mmCIF file of C-alpha atoms in Angstrom:
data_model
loop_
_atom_site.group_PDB
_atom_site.id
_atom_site.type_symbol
_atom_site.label_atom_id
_atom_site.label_comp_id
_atom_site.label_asym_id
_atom_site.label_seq_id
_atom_site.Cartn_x
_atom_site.Cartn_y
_atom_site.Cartn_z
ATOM 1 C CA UNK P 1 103.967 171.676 122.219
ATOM 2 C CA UNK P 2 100.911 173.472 121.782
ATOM 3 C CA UNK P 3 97.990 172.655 118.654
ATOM 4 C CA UNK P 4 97.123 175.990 117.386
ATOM 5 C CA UNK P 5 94.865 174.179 115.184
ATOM 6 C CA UNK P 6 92.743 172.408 117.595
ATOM 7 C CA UNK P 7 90.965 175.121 118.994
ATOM 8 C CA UNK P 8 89.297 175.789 115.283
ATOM 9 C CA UNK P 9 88.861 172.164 115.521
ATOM 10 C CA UNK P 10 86.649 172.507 118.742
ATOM 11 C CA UNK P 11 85.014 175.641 117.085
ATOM 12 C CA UNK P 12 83.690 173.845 114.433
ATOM 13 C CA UNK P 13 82.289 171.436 116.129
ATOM 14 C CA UNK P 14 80.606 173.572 118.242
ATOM 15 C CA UNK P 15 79.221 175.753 115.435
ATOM 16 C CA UNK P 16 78.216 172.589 113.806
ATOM 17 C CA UNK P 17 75.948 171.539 117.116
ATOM 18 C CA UNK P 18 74.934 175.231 117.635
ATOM 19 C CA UNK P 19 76.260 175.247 120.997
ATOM 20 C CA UNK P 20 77.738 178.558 123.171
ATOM 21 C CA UNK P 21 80.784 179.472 122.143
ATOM 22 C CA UNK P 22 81.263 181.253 125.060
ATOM 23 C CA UNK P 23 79.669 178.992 128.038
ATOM 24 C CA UNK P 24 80.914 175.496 126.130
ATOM 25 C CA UNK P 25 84.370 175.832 124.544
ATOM 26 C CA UNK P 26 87.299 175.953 126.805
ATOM 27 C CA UNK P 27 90.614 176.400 125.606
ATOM 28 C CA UNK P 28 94.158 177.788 126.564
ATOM 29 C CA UNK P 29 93.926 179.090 130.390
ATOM 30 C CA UNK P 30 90.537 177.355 130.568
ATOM 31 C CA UNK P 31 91.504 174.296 129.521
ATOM 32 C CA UNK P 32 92.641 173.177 132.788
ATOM 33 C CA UNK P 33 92.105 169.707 134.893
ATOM 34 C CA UNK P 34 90.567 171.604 137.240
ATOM 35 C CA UNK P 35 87.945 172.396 134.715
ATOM 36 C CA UNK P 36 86.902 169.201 133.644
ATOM 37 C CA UNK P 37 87.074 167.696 136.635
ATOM 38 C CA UNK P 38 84.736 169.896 138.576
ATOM 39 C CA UNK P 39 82.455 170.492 135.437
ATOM 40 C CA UNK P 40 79.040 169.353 135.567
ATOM 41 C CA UNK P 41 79.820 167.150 132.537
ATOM 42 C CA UNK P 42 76.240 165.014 133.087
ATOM 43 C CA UNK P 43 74.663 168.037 131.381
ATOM 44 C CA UNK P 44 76.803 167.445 128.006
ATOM 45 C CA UNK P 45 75.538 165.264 125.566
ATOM 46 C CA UNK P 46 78.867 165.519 123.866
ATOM 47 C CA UNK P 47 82.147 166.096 124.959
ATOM 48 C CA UNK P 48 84.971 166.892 122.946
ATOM 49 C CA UNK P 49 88.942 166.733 123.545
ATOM 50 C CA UNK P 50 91.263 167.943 121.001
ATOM 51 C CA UNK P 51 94.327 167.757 122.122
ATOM 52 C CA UNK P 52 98.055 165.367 122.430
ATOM 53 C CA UNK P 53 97.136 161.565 123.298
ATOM 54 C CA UNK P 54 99.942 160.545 125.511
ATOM 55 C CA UNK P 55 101.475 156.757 126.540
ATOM 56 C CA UNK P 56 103.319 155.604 129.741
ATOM 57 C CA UNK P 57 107.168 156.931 129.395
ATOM 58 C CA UNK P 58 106.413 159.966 127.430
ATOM 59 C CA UNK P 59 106.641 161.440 130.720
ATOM 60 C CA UNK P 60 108.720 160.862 133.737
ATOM 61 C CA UNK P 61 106.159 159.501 136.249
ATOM 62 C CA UNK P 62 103.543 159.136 133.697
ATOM 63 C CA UNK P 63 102.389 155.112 134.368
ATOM 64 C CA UNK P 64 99.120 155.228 131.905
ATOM 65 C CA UNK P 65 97.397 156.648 129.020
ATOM 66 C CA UNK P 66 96.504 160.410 129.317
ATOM 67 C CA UNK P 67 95.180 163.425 127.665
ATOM 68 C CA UNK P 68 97.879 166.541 127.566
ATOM 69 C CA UNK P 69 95.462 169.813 128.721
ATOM 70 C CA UNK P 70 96.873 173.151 129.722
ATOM 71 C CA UNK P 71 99.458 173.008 131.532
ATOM 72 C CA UNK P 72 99.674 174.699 135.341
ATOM 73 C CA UNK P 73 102.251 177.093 134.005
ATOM 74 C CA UNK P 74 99.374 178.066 131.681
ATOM 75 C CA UNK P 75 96.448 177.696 134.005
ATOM 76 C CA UNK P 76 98.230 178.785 137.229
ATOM 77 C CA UNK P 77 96.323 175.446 139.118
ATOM 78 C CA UNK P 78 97.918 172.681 141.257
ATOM 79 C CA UNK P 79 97.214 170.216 138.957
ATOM 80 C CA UNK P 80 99.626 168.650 136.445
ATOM 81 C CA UNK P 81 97.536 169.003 133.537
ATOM 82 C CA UNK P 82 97.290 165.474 132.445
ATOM 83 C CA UNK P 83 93.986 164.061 132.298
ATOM 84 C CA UNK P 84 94.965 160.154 133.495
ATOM 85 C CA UNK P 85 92.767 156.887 132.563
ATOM 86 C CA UNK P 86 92.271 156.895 136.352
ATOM 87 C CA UNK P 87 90.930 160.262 136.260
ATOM 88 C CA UNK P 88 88.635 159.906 133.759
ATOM 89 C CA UNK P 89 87.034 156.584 135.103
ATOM 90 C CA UNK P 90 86.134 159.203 138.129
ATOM 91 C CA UNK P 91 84.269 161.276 135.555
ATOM 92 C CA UNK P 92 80.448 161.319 135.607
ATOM 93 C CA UNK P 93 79.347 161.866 132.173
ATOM 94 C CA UNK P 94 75.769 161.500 130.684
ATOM 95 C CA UNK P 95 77.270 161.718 127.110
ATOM 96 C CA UNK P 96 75.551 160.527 123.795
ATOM 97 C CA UNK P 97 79.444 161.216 122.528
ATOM 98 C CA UNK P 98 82.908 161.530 123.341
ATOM 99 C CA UNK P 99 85.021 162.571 120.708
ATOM 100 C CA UNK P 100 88.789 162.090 121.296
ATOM 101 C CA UNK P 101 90.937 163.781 118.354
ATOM 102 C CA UNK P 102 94.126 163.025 119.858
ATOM 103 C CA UNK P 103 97.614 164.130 117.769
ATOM 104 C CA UNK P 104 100.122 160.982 118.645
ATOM 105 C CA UNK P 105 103.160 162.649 117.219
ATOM 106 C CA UNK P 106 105.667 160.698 118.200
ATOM 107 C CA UNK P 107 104.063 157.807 119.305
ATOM 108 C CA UNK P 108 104.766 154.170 117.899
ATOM 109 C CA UNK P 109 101.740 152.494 115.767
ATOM 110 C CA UNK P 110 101.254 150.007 118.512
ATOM 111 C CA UNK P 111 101.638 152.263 121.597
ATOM 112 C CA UNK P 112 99.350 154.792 119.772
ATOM 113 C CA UNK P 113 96.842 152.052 119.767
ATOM 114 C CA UNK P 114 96.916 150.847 123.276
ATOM 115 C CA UNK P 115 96.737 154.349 124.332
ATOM 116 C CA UNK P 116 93.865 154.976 122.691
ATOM 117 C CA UNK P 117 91.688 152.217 123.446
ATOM 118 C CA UNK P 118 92.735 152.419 127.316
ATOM 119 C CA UNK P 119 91.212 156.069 127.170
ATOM 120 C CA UNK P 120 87.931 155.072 125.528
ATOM 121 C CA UNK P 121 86.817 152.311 127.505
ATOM 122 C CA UNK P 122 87.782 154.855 130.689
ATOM 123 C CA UNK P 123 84.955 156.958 128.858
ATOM 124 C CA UNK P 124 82.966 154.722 128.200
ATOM 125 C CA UNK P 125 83.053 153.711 132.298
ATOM 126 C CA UNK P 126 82.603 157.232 133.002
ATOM 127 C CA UNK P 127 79.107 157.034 131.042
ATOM 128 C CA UNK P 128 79.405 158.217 126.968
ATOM 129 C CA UNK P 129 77.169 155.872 125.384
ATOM 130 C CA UNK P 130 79.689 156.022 121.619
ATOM 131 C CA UNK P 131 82.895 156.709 121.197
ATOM 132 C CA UNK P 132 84.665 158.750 117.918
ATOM 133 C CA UNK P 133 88.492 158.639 117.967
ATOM 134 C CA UNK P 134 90.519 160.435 114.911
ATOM 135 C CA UNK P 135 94.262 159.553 116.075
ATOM 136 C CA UNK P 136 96.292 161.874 113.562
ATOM 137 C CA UNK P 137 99.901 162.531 113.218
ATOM 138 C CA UNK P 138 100.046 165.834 112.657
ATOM 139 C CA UNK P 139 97.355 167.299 109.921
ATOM 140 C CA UNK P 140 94.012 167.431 111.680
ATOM 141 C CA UNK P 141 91.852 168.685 108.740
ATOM 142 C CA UNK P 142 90.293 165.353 107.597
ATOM 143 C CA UNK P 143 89.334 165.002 111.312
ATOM 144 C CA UNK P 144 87.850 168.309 112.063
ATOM 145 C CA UNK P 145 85.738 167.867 108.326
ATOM 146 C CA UNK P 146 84.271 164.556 109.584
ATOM 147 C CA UNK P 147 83.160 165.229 113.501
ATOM 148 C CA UNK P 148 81.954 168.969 112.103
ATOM 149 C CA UNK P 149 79.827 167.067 109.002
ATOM 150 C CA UNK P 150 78.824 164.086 111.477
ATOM 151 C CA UNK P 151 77.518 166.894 114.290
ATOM 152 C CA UNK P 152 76.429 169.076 111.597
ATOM 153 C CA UNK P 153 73.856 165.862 110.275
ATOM 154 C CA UNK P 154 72.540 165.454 113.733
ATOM 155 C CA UNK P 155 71.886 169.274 114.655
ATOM 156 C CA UNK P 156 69.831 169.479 111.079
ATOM 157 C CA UNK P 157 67.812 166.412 112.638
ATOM 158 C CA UNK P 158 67.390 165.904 115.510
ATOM 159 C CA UNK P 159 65.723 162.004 114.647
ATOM 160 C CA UNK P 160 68.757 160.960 113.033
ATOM 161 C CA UNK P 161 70.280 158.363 115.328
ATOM 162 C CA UNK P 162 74.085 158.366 116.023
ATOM 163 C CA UNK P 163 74.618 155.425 113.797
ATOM 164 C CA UNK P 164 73.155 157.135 110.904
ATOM 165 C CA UNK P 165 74.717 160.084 110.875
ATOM 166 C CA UNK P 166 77.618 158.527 111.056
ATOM 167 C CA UNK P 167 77.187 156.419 108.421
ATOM 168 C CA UNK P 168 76.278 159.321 106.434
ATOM 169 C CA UNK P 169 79.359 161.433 107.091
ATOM 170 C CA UNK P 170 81.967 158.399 106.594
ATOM 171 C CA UNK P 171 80.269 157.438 103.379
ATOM 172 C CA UNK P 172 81.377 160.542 101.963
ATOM 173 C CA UNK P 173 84.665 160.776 103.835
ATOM 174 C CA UNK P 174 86.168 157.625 104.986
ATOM 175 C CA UNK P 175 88.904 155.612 103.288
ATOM 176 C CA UNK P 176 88.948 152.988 106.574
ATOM 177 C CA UNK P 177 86.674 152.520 109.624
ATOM 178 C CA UNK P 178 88.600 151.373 112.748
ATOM 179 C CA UNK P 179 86.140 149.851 115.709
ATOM 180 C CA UNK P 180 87.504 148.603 119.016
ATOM 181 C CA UNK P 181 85.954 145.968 119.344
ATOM 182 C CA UNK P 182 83.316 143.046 118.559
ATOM 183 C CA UNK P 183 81.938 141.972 121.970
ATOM 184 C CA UNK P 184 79.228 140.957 124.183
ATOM 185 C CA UNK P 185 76.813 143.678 123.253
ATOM 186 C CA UNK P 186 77.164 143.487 119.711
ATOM 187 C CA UNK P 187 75.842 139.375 118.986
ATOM 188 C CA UNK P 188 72.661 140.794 120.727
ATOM 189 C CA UNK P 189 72.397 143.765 118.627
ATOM 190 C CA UNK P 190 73.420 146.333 120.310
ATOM 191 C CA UNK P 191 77.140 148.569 121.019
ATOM 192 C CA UNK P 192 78.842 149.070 117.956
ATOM 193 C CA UNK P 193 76.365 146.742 115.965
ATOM 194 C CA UNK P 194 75.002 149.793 114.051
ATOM 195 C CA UNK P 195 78.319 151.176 112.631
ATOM 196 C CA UNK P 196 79.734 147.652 111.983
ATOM 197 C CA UNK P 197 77.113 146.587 109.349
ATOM 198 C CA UNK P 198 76.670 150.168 107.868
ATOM 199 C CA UNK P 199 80.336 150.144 107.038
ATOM 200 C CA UNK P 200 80.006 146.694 105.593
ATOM 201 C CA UNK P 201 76.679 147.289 103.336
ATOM 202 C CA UNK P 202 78.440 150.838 102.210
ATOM 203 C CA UNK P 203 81.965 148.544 101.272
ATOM 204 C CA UNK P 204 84.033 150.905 103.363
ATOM 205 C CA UNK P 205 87.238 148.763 104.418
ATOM 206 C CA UNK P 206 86.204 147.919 108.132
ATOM 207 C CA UNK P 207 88.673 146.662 110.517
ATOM 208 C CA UNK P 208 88.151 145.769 114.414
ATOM 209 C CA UNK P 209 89.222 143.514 117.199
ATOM 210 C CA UNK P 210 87.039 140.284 117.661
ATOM 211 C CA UNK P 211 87.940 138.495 120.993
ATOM 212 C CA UNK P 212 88.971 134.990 120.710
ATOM 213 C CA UNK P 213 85.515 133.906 122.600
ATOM 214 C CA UNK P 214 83.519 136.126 120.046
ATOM 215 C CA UNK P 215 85.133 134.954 116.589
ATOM 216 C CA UNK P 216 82.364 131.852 116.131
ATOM 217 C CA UNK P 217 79.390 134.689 116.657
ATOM 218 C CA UNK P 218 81.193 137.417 114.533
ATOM 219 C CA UNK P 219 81.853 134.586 111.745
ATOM 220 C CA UNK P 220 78.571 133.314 111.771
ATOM 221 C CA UNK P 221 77.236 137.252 111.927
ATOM 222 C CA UNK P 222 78.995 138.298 109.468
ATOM 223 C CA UNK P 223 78.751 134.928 106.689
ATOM 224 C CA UNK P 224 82.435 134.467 107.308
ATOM 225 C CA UNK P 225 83.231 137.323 105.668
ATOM 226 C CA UNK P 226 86.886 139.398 105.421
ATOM 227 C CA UNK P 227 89.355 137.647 107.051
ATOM 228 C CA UNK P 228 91.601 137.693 110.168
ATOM 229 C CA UNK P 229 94.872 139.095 110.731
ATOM 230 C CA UNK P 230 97.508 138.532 113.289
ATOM 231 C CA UNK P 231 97.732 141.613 115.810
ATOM 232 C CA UNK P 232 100.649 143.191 113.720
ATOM 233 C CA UNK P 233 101.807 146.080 111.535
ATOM 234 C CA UNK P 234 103.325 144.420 109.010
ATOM 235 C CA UNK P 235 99.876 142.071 108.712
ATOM 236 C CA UNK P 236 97.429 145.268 108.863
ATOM 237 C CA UNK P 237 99.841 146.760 105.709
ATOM 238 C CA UNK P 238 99.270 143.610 103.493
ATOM 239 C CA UNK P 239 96.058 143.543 104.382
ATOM 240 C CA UNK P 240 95.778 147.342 103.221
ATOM 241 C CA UNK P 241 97.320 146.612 100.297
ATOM 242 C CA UNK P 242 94.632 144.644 99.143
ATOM 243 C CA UNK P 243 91.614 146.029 99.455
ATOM 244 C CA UNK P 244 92.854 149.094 97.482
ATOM 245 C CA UNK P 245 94.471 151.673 99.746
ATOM 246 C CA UNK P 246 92.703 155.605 100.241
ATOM 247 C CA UNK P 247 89.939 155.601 97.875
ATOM 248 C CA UNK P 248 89.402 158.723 95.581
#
């Protein structure tokens, strides 16, 4: 089904950066796969999607994660409108972000997941340089408040570095910071290392994946802080339940 509300989404985003509302914002007709995949998207130092996040079997014949564009009834090209993980590893991009805010209605917790992180390390293959995912179930307006007040930061100044301003905007707007991961890049200082220790010294509930061959370095990192929970819902829910829940 279509997301009326996305397209205000990618508005204010745009707004936010100062960008052409015109030349830079395609949506409906010209939101087609043709689009983005013969778009000069090296000359974009952020790219946005707003849009449905989709999982192997929503679809007959769908075998991987995708992103649900306009479809070729809509667009009137060959393509099936489904931006595939496969496709997007053959993007070039030369992005300081990619922004995925991806509606999962219907989507299990765990599926929902997968999907997403299978899409953002295809992006991050393609060439973004930071990834911010909002994965909503339906309401989108605590999403489009954070990307437009994160953009928003960086547009105002310019010397503010993407960790920064987004430490800034989920200071005054996160309840819970979800990271992928805890890898090779961040022991040395670099990848997510930023955004993992500002949520920590701003006590914003953090949670991310630590490989089994990373745990000793993100222990010893971190001063065996938090704690670790098995890959599960019902874990992830006590867990929630104890650092407080949504904070006011």
């Amino acid at each position: 089904p279509r997301l009326p509300d996305t397209a205000q989404e990618i508005r204010s985003i745009a707004r936010a950066m100062r960008a052409n509302l015109t030349r830079d914002i395609f949506v409906g007709k010209n939101a087609s796969e043709e689009r983005v995949k013969s778009a000069d998207l090296t000359k974009y130092k952020v790219v946005a999607f707003a849009t449905h996040g989709l999982v192997p079997g929503d679809l007959d014949g769908l075998d991987q994660p995708a992103l649900a564009l306009s479809a070729p009834e809509v667009t009137g090209g060959k393509e099936d409108g489904l931006l595939t993980m496969g496709e997007i590893l053959g993007l070039r991009l030369d992005a300081d972000w990619v922004v995925l805010s991806a509606c999962n209605t219907g989507i299990g917790e765990g599926a929902g997941a997968e999907a997403v992180s299978g899409l953002g390390r295809a992006f991050f293959y393609a060439g973004t340089r930071a990834l911010l995912v909002s994965n909503w179930p339906v309401e989108i307006t605590s999403a489009k408040v954070l990307t437009t007040d994160l953009f928003k930061r960086q547009a105002n100044d310019p010397a503010l570095t993407r960790a920064e301003a987004l430490r800034r905007a989920i200071r005054e707007r996160a309840d819970l910071i979800v990271l992928e991961k805890f890898g090779e890049q961040e022991p040395k200082g670099q990848g997510l290392c930023d955004e993992i220790f500002a949520a920590i010294a701003d006590d914003i509930p953090l949670l991310i994946a630590v490989p089994e061959f990373a745990l000793g370095l993100w222990r010893e990192r971190t001063g065996e802080m938090g704690e670790t929970l098995a890959h599960d819902l019902d874990s992830f829910r006590q867990w929630w339940a104890t650092v407080g829940g949504p904070r006011n």
